């Protein structure tokens, strides 16, 4: 555990709770999938909680993030509500996107989450554009662009990093290196060094243990503050791990990743367990309090999913709504 | 009050007026600032609005379109300058997977009020990668609106509407028309999307042209009128939304139609319009709806070949003649 | 000799056979090797041909399509695997500005014998960026050929033809059909491009369907036959080249037609085919050619909405009924 | 002048002559444009001759290059024939592409030139693919990808460099940094360092004086040899300068580039003058011989352009030929 910048119990507990909420959300979503209650596929964030939480805890609701296909963690960490999220995953009208987006497009504009994206790297421009707005309109806001190690293969990243560097935009490129791009190890698809790539564009780059929420948060708070002052952009590589397969259906994965490797990460580097242990060791919370948080979150998730299961689908008349702003029904328009 | 203005000037005025009106409007693209674009359409804007609002970018089309999408989502109204319409291929993901779908995917929460202005048109001896007219590609994608100004007048009015629209709009200017003049009112005006303009009234046949093909249609109509054939010329002005009613009404009146667009003919704009006319006016038609598009070949460099690939007034007039005589033919 | 084979297996066989036959054929794409693609279509190929000929790439679609173009120009025959058809937007420049135009721009010197295999098809609950059917975009571009297999049989025969073709070919497989079985000959066979297949003979109306829409048409035909309406079902198999003759011949016989394609309806495949039928068979038609495509909205995630966006046998049958009764209607 | 690796008079004279041929070609093409005899626009290579010549002199006809919108120099250097080139620029049937390509698509497949490209960066994948063929088919050939400083803003470069590095492809990325991207200085459009960008992908990168043909050639010979042995890819940034405007029509350019700057480069760093001076100083040729080369090339260019002006346009029937290999006329086919 990195040294905590200040001893702020409330902040710690909020971060801990958020990580637990993400884990609970994912476990529940996985169950939904396994019991064939969820339409389509979804990508689990479990294991990477400290990244989303450590970074988003350094942001305000007015700061923007863009997310990925593995986006539930970012959505929760940025303030998302489990009930509305489950509704979206089940395609219900109460979902964040009225069921139109689903897991891969979940967005929560009220908390500054500009959305998950099913195009790998697809939101790199969007995050950079949000930072351009911040600069042009002098809002003092910051944008964080989350993406995976695999996404570093998209040329778009280098195009937007170049412009962000030239224009000194308040954007932080947060690369969650979980060691895999689908069914392939990162070494096989990424030559050289990820941080050096950013540095070559004149961007200050950092590498941090993505399983250590305090380390992530300390770095994020520093960079966010500096970005607000016009010292951005920044690049951060976060070393992390996904516990599940690439998506919920990726069950037999021995051919690309050993069970031992997975077990080892869970045993030694679980971000929630380790942070909990630290909180206890530092005397910030008791073991019982941690258990209580776990129980409360479990309840929250159970209620949220029950609500979502019972919720209504959008009426058929919505199918051609929201194609164009200002146009009620697109089919009558085009 | 009207005065003659070039299409280039009309676009420039539209953008300047909207930038004065709304501080969130800004320009982004390659060499848009000091150079005012290679076509000089944006000359003078950086002097008035500064480099903060007229932003030169590196040659990163996907990147700066993506940046525009994000900027638009968060409270600004970017106008992206894409130097040649042929570069649309580079930005299709950001335009069609992101900009076009955000509003829908977010269930109506995240809209993208941006304008992508680009160009089209062959016969400039610019060869296969600088001469394409790719409007069909974007017209196919729900969530995008597509405007095709046919003169300085339309260029100004449609651009102003586009900038105020809350959705992504793609505007295609014909790069060969930048110096063409037309009467443009001194006063402010906007041209609503989805309203076709009847450019010439007539009773025997309807010629539907987009962009510079309106001129081709008008010239054909002129030639036909000398032979006693009265052609109605209609400019849809926007492909999405399409003013189907005006087109259908005309065809019901004339019973014959030719559709002309400078994009490739195969799987392009003309097929859609012809199919809609056939659906809606079938029992009024005396002959099949004919179509002219760019020849279905990459645009050749050699002047001797390039000129063969675009629709001409002569060919359109000839097809119209044959239709009006009731002869069964195939379109060129 | 025929046996039942899945579409997935048929594609795998076609590629394996051609790789055995021609050492210059190789595969390139994301997770094509050990993983055999997420759809497992290419399983086993890396074991037979090794990682030298079944090459895993990073997530760099424009990059590896560009690499394929260069490899194809210099003496190999790459098959590029594009995991989802929705990613076509990312590779449009390399595909349409480079691969499609090289042969022409070089005056016949540099050809690009490559296959881009990708997929299409909604109702998999994959939402707006993993469900599109974008065949219209590439069919519009001269220099590309476009194949749309409607069953395992077509998938194998068209793939083999594509691999041997000296030009860039885009093949769209319907991702919902990978497990669908059809009789596939044991012996080697190829299906020539530009030859439509009459999937069912009939005299009252022609139903033209592409890819999985052939099944929709066949189901509609089945329902109609119970009511005494005899529908002919035709699968064009390739959009470019298009076997216009077979389509026109059928429509001249039946006097009525419906075109069904899973791409968006607006400015898409159906408009072109309908327009061509109207041009060539106008005086034989008793009613307008109707069209079904995907609804002109981004594909929604919610099952309650997504299912509304695709053409169904019921809707097609209903439209056919109305046409055969001689009632004037609009297509859905 | 860099030290010559070996004292090979024949090679020197060939390189000198090739540079003079490029200059003469461009001067003639510029005249054609100014006298309104040339269709369209074209981009002059004058000033950058040492880059194309220094590199291409290290290649065989079986090695491939890809070129750019500013591609005449590469075409000549790779063995192109002035007559066939002028025919192409004028859209004549005898041109390299039967008049279908023109200046921006000139290709000379017989000498391994896979073509100019009107999409900035558009041929980066093609060159890399040619190198992949070389590796897969074990031909021992090398591919060189020419592109400008402006083209480094295209994400495609980073995508293909990554793959080239992972797969150790025999490709050399030759970035001609002429200080400008159209009407904009390189500093305004490129953040960080161009060579560092390549190095971040694990690619060995070099910077060389692009006005010194011997330095360019020495480096190219070394890298080509090493690439053949499987030690590629490589990246080379060549510092150079274009004498004309961005294209022939870009006459009034004071607003982005001073006349003084142009004059200074021509006075001090002209690749032909400097190489000529060196050849004389080393006693390799006499001043008279250099003049004779200049005269002979001038004649060659004059004859070539006269031939091209008199040559025939392709017949109209060719308009739909060469759309598809194996199909005589596309319109009868689709
Ligand atoms: C442009 C694009 N290419 C391919 C895919 C398919 N795909 C989805 S996730 C993924 C792997 C992404 O890896 P990484 O960026 O490391 O994120 P992770 O899944 O590890 O979180 C791929 C290839 C896609 N969605 N978009
Ligand atoms: C994708 C693309 N974007 C923009 C252009 C327009 N354009 C042509 S050349 C050029 C500048 C290229 O600069 P650089 O790569 O440095 O080459 P140079 O002209 O200096 O040789 C631009 C922007 C283009 N042809 N292609
Ligand atoms: Mg990863
Ligand atoms: Mg340059």
Short mmCIF file of C-alpha atoms in Angstrom, two decimals, chain C:
data_model
loop_
_atom_site.label_atom_id
_atom_site.label_comp_id
_atom_site.label_asym_id
_atom_site.label_seq_id
_atom_site.Cartn_x
_atom_site.Cartn_y
_atom_site.Cartn_z
CA UNK C 1 -22.11 -36.44 -52.21
CA UNK C 2 -23.43 -33.93 -49.73
CA UNK C 3 -23.48 -33.73 -45.99
CA UNK C 4 -24.97 -31.24 -43.56
CA UNK C 5 -22.43 -28.69 -42.41
CA UNK C 6 -22.64 -25.50 -40.41
CA UNK C 7 -21.90 -22.20 -42.07
CA UNK C 8 -18.98 -21.81 -39.70
CA UNK C 9 -17.50 -25.14 -40.77
CA UNK C 10 -18.10 -24.37 -44.44
CA UNK C 11 -16.09 -21.16 -44.21
CA UNK C 12 -13.35 -22.96 -42.33
CA UNK C 13 -13.20 -25.68 -44.99
CA UNK C 14 -13.11 -23.21 -47.84
CA UNK C 15 -10.18 -21.38 -46.31
CA UNK C 16 -8.33 -24.56 -45.38
CA UNK C 17 -8.73 -25.99 -48.88
CA UNK C 18 -7.48 -22.83 -50.53
CA UNK C 19 -4.57 -22.56 -48.10
CA UNK C 20 -3.56 -26.11 -48.98
CA UNK C 21 -3.89 -25.37 -52.66
CA UNK C 22 -2.03 -22.07 -52.74
CA UNK C 23 0.88 -21.32 -50.42
CA UNK C 24 0.45 -17.59 -50.93
CA UNK C 25 -2.90 -17.56 -49.14
CA UNK C 26 -2.69 -16.49 -45.50
CA UNK C 27 -4.94 -15.23 -42.71
CA UNK C 28 -4.58 -12.03 -40.74
CA UNK C 29 -6.72 -10.59 -37.96
CA UNK C 30 -7.42 -10.28 -34.26
CA UNK C 31 -7.38 -13.55 -32.36
CA UNK C 32 -7.55 -15.65 -35.51
CA UNK C 33 -4.87 -18.11 -34.40
CA UNK C 34 -5.19 -19.97 -31.10
CA UNK C 35 -8.60 -18.49 -30.38
CA UNK C 36 -9.82 -19.16 -33.94
CA UNK C 37 -11.80 -15.87 -33.70
CA UNK C 38 -14.44 -15.17 -31.05
CA UNK C 39 -16.94 -17.00 -33.25
CA UNK C 40 -14.49 -19.95 -33.48
CA UNK C 41 -14.92 -19.99 -37.27
CA UNK C 42 -11.19 -20.38 -37.85
CA UNK C 43 -10.55 -23.02 -35.19
CA UNK C 44 -7.90 -25.52 -36.12
CA UNK C 45 -6.32 -23.54 -38.92
CA UNK C 46 -3.32 -22.38 -36.93
CA UNK C 47 -2.66 -25.99 -35.94
CA UNK C 48 -2.51 -27.00 -39.59
CA UNK C 49 -0.85 -23.94 -41.12
CA UNK C 50 1.15 -22.47 -38.27
CA UNK C 51 1.45 -18.94 -36.96
CA UNK C 52 3.33 -17.94 -40.11
CA UNK C 53 0.14 -18.19 -42.13
CA UNK C 54 -2.50 -17.60 -39.46
CA UNK C 55 -1.40 -14.32 -38.00
CA UNK C 56 -2.76 -12.69 -34.86
CA UNK C 57 -2.72 -8.93 -35.05
CA UNK C 58 -3.07 -6.15 -32.52
CA UNK C 59 -6.38 -4.24 -32.50
CA UNK C 60 -5.31 -2.12 -35.47
CA UNK C 61 -7.93 -2.55 -38.12
CA UNK C 62 -6.75 0.23 -40.48
CA UNK C 63 -3.18 -0.98 -40.01
CA UNK C 64 -3.68 -4.62 -40.78
CA UNK C 65 -6.02 -3.96 -43.69
CA UNK C 66 -3.34 -1.64 -45.10
CA UNK C 67 -0.75 -4.34 -44.56
CA UNK C 68 -2.96 -6.81 -46.38
CA UNK C 69 -3.26 -4.42 -49.33
CA UNK C 70 0.51 -4.16 -49.57
CA UNK C 71 0.98 -7.88 -49.14
CA UNK C 72 -1.61 -8.57 -51.84
CA UNK C 73 0.08 -6.15 -54.23
CA UNK C 74 3.36 -7.98 -53.91
CA UNK C 75 2.46 -11.58 -54.48
CA UNK C 76 0.35 -13.01 -51.68
CA UNK C 77 -3.37 -13.54 -51.16
CA UNK C 78 -4.32 -12.32 -47.70
CA UNK C 79 -7.64 -13.10 -46.10
CA UNK C 80 -8.34 -10.41 -43.56
CA UNK C 81 -10.63 -11.22 -40.69
CA UNK C 82 -12.57 -8.19 -39.51
CA UNK C 83 -14.21 -9.31 -36.30
CA UNK C 84 -17.40 -7.29 -36.67
CA UNK C 85 -18.83 -5.67 -39.77
CA UNK C 86 -19.30 -2.52 -37.70
CA UNK C 87 -15.51 -2.06 -37.78
CA UNK C 88 -15.68 -1.50 -41.53
CA UNK C 89 -15.91 2.20 -40.80
CA UNK C 90 -12.37 2.00 -39.44
CA UNK C 91 -10.91 0.47 -42.56
CA UNK C 92 -12.81 2.36 -45.23
CA UNK C 93 -9.80 4.37 -46.32
CA UNK C 94 -7.54 1.38 -46.81
CA UNK C 95 -10.34 -0.57 -48.42
CA UNK C 96 -11.94 2.08 -50.60
CA UNK C 97 -9.18 4.60 -51.33
CA UNK C 98 -6.39 2.04 -51.60
CA UNK C 99 -7.47 -1.56 -52.27
CA UNK C 100 -10.42 -0.68 -54.50
CA UNK C 101 -8.59 1.87 -56.63
CA UNK C 102 -5.04 0.53 -57.01
CA UNK C 103 -5.68 -1.48 -60.12
CA UNK C 104 -7.38 1.41 -61.84
CA UNK C 105 -5.03 4.14 -60.66
CA UNK C 106 -2.04 2.11 -61.83
CA UNK C 107 -3.60 1.56 -65.22
CA UNK C 108 -3.85 -2.17 -64.65
CA UNK C 109 -0.46 -2.80 -63.11
CA UNK C 110 -1.04 -3.25 -59.38
CA UNK C 111 -3.89 -5.52 -58.42
CA UNK C 112 -4.96 -6.41 -54.91
CA UNK C 113 -6.13 -10.02 -54.58
CA UNK C 114 -7.38 -9.89 -51.03
CA UNK C 115 -10.47 -11.04 -49.21
CA UNK C 116 -11.98 -9.13 -46.35
CA UNK C 117 -14.27 -11.45 -44.47
CA UNK C 118 -16.56 -9.86 -41.96
CA UNK C 119 -20.06 -10.19 -40.66
CA UNK C 120 -23.44 -8.52 -40.32
CA UNK C 121 -26.77 -9.12 -38.66
CA UNK C 122 -28.78 -7.86 -35.71
CA UNK C 123 -30.88 -9.47 -32.93
CA UNK C 124 -27.86 -10.72 -31.06
CA UNK C 125 -28.40 -8.08 -28.33
CA UNK C 126 -25.09 -6.53 -29.23
CA UNK C 127 -26.36 -2.97 -29.60
CA UNK C 128 -25.57 -0.24 -32.07
CA UNK C 129 -21.87 -0.85 -32.70
CA UNK C 130 -21.88 -4.63 -33.08
CA UNK C 131 -25.00 -5.28 -35.12
CA UNK C 132 -24.81 -3.32 -38.33
CA UNK C 133 -25.14 -4.69 -41.84
CA UNK C 134 -22.98 -2.31 -43.84
CA UNK C 135 -22.87 -3.98 -47.24
CA UNK C 136 -24.32 -0.91 -48.97
CA UNK C 137 -21.24 1.13 -48.11
CA UNK C 138 -18.81 -1.13 -49.89
CA UNK C 139 -21.17 -2.07 -52.72
CA UNK C 140 -21.15 1.62 -53.67
CA UNK C 141 -17.41 1.65 -54.33
CA UNK C 142 -16.16 0.59 -57.78
CA UNK C 143 -13.25 -1.80 -57.56
CA UNK C 144 -14.69 -3.90 -54.75
CA UNK C 145 -16.70 -7.06 -55.18
CA UNK C 146 -19.25 -7.90 -52.52
CA UNK C 147 -20.57 -11.34 -51.63
CA UNK C 148 -23.41 -12.20 -49.25
CA UNK C 149 -23.66 -15.93 -48.57
CA UNK C 150 -27.12 -17.10 -47.54
CA UNK C 151 -26.20 -20.58 -46.30
CA UNK C 152 -23.30 -22.89 -45.61
CA UNK C 153 -23.34 -23.93 -49.25
CA UNK C 154 -22.95 -20.40 -50.53
CA UNK C 155 -20.50 -19.52 -47.78
CA UNK C 156 -18.08 -22.17 -48.93
CA UNK C 157 -18.45 -21.73 -52.65
CA UNK C 158 -18.30 -17.94 -52.57
CA UNK C 159 -15.32 -17.91 -50.19
CA UNK C 160 -13.30 -20.13 -52.50
CA UNK C 161 -14.13 -17.94 -55.46
CA UNK C 162 -13.24 -14.85 -53.46
CA UNK C 163 -9.84 -16.22 -52.50
CA UNK C 164 -9.01 -16.98 -56.13
CA UNK C 165 -10.29 -13.64 -57.37
CA UNK C 166 -7.61 -11.17 -58.41
CA UNK C 167 -9.47 -8.25 -56.87
CA UNK C 168 -10.47 -7.14 -53.39
CA UNK C 169 -13.60 -8.96 -52.28
CA UNK C 170 -15.66 -8.22 -49.19
CA UNK C 171 -17.67 -11.13 -47.81
CA UNK C 172 -20.37 -10.59 -45.23
CA UNK C 173 -21.33 -13.59 -43.12
CA UNK C 174 -24.44 -13.38 -40.98
CA UNK C 175 -23.13 -13.88 -37.47
CA UNK C 176 -26.43 -15.42 -36.39
CA UNK C 177 -26.12 -18.15 -39.01
CA UNK C 178 -22.75 -19.62 -38.01
CA UNK C 179 -24.41 -22.65 -36.48
CA UNK C 180 -27.01 -23.08 -39.21
CA UNK C 181 -26.58 -26.24 -41.27
CA UNK C 182 -27.08 -26.86 -44.95
CA UNK C 183 -26.10 -29.61 -47.38
CA UNK C 184 -22.59 -28.99 -48.64
CA UNK C 185 -20.98 -31.25 -51.26
CA UNK C 186 -18.01 -33.34 -50.24
CA UNK C 187 -16.36 -32.56 -53.56
CA UNK C 188 -14.76 -29.29 -54.33
CA UNK C 189 -16.98 -26.62 -55.89
CA UNK C 190 -16.88 -22.89 -56.48
CA UNK C 191 -19.76 -20.50 -56.92
CA UNK C 192 -19.10 -17.93 -59.61
CA UNK C 193 -19.72 -14.30 -58.77
CA UNK C 194 -22.64 -12.60 -60.48
CA UNK C 195 -24.88 -15.66 -60.63
CA UNK C 196 -28.05 -15.41 -58.63
CA UNK C 197 -29.68 -18.57 -57.29
CA UNK C 198 -33.37 -19.22 -57.64
CA UNK C 199 -34.10 -20.64 -54.22
CA UNK C 200 -37.74 -21.37 -54.90
CA UNK C 201 -39.72 -21.08 -58.09
CA UNK C 202 -42.97 -19.24 -58.26
CA UNK C 203 -45.15 -17.24 -60.59
CA UNK C 204 -47.01 -14.57 -58.65
CA UNK C 205 -44.33 -12.49 -57.04
CA UNK C 206 -40.54 -12.33 -56.82
CA UNK C 207 -38.93 -12.07 -53.38
CA UNK C 208 -35.30 -11.04 -53.59
CA UNK C 209 -33.38 -11.58 -50.37
CA UNK C 210 -29.73 -11.24 -49.43
CA UNK C 211 -27.90 -13.31 -46.82
CA UNK C 212 -30.22 -14.34 -43.99
CA UNK C 213 -33.05 -12.47 -45.65
CA UNK C 214 -33.24 -15.42 -48.05
CA UNK C 215 -34.58 -17.41 -45.11
CA UNK C 216 -37.03 -14.64 -44.33
CA UNK C 217 -38.16 -14.70 -47.96
CA UNK C 218 -38.46 -18.48 -47.99
CA UNK C 219 -40.56 -18.44 -44.84
CA UNK C 220 -42.76 -15.74 -46.30
CA UNK C 221 -43.09 -17.79 -49.49
CA UNK C 222 -44.11 -20.82 -47.46
CA UNK C 223 -46.82 -18.86 -45.68
CA UNK C 224 -48.02 -17.39 -48.96
CA UNK C 225 -48.19 -20.74 -50.70
CA UNK C 226 -50.71 -21.90 -48.11
CA UNK C 227 -52.90 -19.06 -49.38
CA UNK C 228 -52.39 -19.94 -52.99
CA UNK C 229 -49.82 -17.24 -53.72
CA UNK C 230 -46.78 -18.61 -55.48
CA UNK C 231 -43.64 -16.66 -54.67
CA UNK C 232 -40.31 -17.00 -56.42
CA UNK C 233 -37.35 -16.49 -54.10
CA UNK C 234 -34.05 -15.30 -55.50
CA UNK C 235 -30.70 -14.88 -53.80
CA UNK C 236 -28.38 -12.58 -55.78
CA UNK C 237 -25.41 -14.05 -53.84
CA UNK C 238 -23.17 -11.18 -54.90
CA UNK C 239 -24.19 -7.53 -54.79
CA UNK C 240 -21.24 -6.63 -56.99
CA UNK C 241 -21.41 -7.98 -59.61
CA UNK C 242 -25.18 -8.17 -59.55
CA UNK C 243 -26.99 -10.72 -61.69
CA UNK C 244 -29.51 -8.24 -62.95
CA UNK C 245 -30.60 -10.54 -65.77
CA UNK C 246 -31.91 -13.29 -63.51
CA UNK C 247 -33.72 -10.78 -61.33
CA UNK C 248 -35.28 -8.96 -64.26
CA UNK C 249 -36.31 -12.21 -65.93
CA UNK C 250 -38.14 -13.31 -62.81
CA UNK C 251 -39.86 -10.00 -62.31
CA UNK C 252 -40.96 -9.89 -65.93
CA UNK C 253 -42.57 -13.24 -65.26
CA UNK C 254 -44.21 -12.45 -61.90
CA UNK C 255 -44.90 -8.71 -62.38
CA UNK C 256 -44.30 -8.00 -58.71
CA UNK C 257 -41.29 -7.84 -56.49
CA UNK C 258 -40.10 -7.24 -52.95
CA UNK C 259 -36.44 -6.69 -52.10
CA UNK C 260 -35.18 -7.57 -48.62
CA UNK C 261 -31.79 -6.78 -47.17
CA UNK C 262 -30.74 -6.43 -43.56
CA UNK C 263 -28.86 -3.19 -44.07
CA UNK C 264 -30.63 0.08 -43.33
CA UNK C 265 -33.31 0.75 -45.85
CA UNK C 266 -32.50 4.40 -46.51
CA UNK C 267 -29.89 4.84 -49.27
CA UNK C 268 -29.08 1.16 -49.08
CA UNK C 269 -29.02 -2.03 -51.11
CA UNK C 270 -32.74 -2.34 -51.68
CA UNK C 271 -33.04 1.05 -53.36
CA UNK C 272 -30.53 0.09 -56.01
CA UNK C 273 -32.09 -3.25 -56.77
CA UNK C 274 -35.61 -1.81 -56.81
CA UNK C 275 -34.51 1.02 -59.09
CA UNK C 276 -32.86 -1.40 -61.49
CA UNK C 277 -35.95 -3.59 -61.59
CA UNK C 278 -38.11 -0.57 -62.23
CA UNK C 279 -35.81 0.52 -65.02
CA UNK C 280 -35.60 -2.83 -66.71
CA UNK C 281 -39.02 -4.33 -66.01
CA UNK C 282 -41.19 -1.24 -65.64
CA UNK C 283 -43.68 -2.15 -68.32
CA UNK C 284 -44.08 -5.61 -66.85
CA UNK C 285 -44.73 -4.48 -63.30
CA UNK C 286 -48.24 -4.53 -61.89
CA UNK C 287 -47.22 -2.75 -58.73
CA UNK C 288 -44.29 -0.83 -57.31
CA UNK C 289 -41.30 -2.81 -56.15
CA UNK C 290 -41.39 -2.82 -52.37
CA UNK C 291 -38.41 -2.90 -50.06
CA UNK C 292 -37.56 -4.14 -46.61
CA UNK C 293 -34.39 -3.22 -44.78
CA UNK C 294 -33.31 -2.71 -41.22
CA UNK C 295 -35.25 0.10 -39.63
CA UNK C 296 -33.45 3.42 -40.09
CA UNK C 297 -32.38 3.73 -36.49
CA UNK C 298 -29.16 2.70 -34.74
CA UNK C 299 -29.67 -0.86 -33.55
CA UNK C 300 -31.12 -0.69 -30.02
CA UNK C 301 -29.90 -3.01 -27.27
CA UNK C 302 -33.20 -3.78 -25.61
CA UNK C 303 -34.69 -7.01 -26.97
CA UNK C 304 -38.07 -5.33 -26.83
CA UNK C 305 -36.87 -2.80 -29.38
CA UNK C 306 -34.26 -4.65 -31.38
CA UNK C 307 -36.67 -7.24 -32.68
CA UNK C 308 -38.77 -4.47 -34.20
CA UNK C 309 -35.92 -3.28 -36.39
CA UNK C 310 -35.39 -6.30 -38.64
CA UNK C 311 -37.55 -7.55 -41.51
CA UNK C 312 -39.73 -10.51 -40.60
CA UNK C 313 -41.37 -13.21 -42.72
CA UNK C 314 -44.75 -11.98 -41.50
CA UNK C 315 -44.20 -8.43 -42.66
CA UNK C 316 -42.87 -9.60 -46.02
CA UNK C 317 -45.76 -11.99 -46.51
CA UNK C 318 -48.21 -9.27 -45.62
CA UNK C 319 -46.69 -6.88 -48.13
CA UNK C 320 -46.69 -9.62 -50.78
CA UNK C 321 -50.35 -10.31 -50.15
CA UNK C 322 -51.25 -6.67 -50.57
CA UNK C 323 -49.26 -6.45 -53.80
CA UNK C 324 -50.82 -9.58 -55.20
CA UNK C 325 -54.27 -8.27 -54.40
CA UNK C 326 -53.41 -5.20 -56.43
CA UNK C 327 -53.78 -2.78 -53.57
CA UNK C 328 -51.72 0.39 -53.56
CA UNK C 329 -49.59 0.46 -50.45
CA UNK C 330 -46.40 1.78 -49.00
CA UNK C 331 -43.67 -0.55 -47.87
CA UNK C 332 -43.01 -0.61 -44.15
#
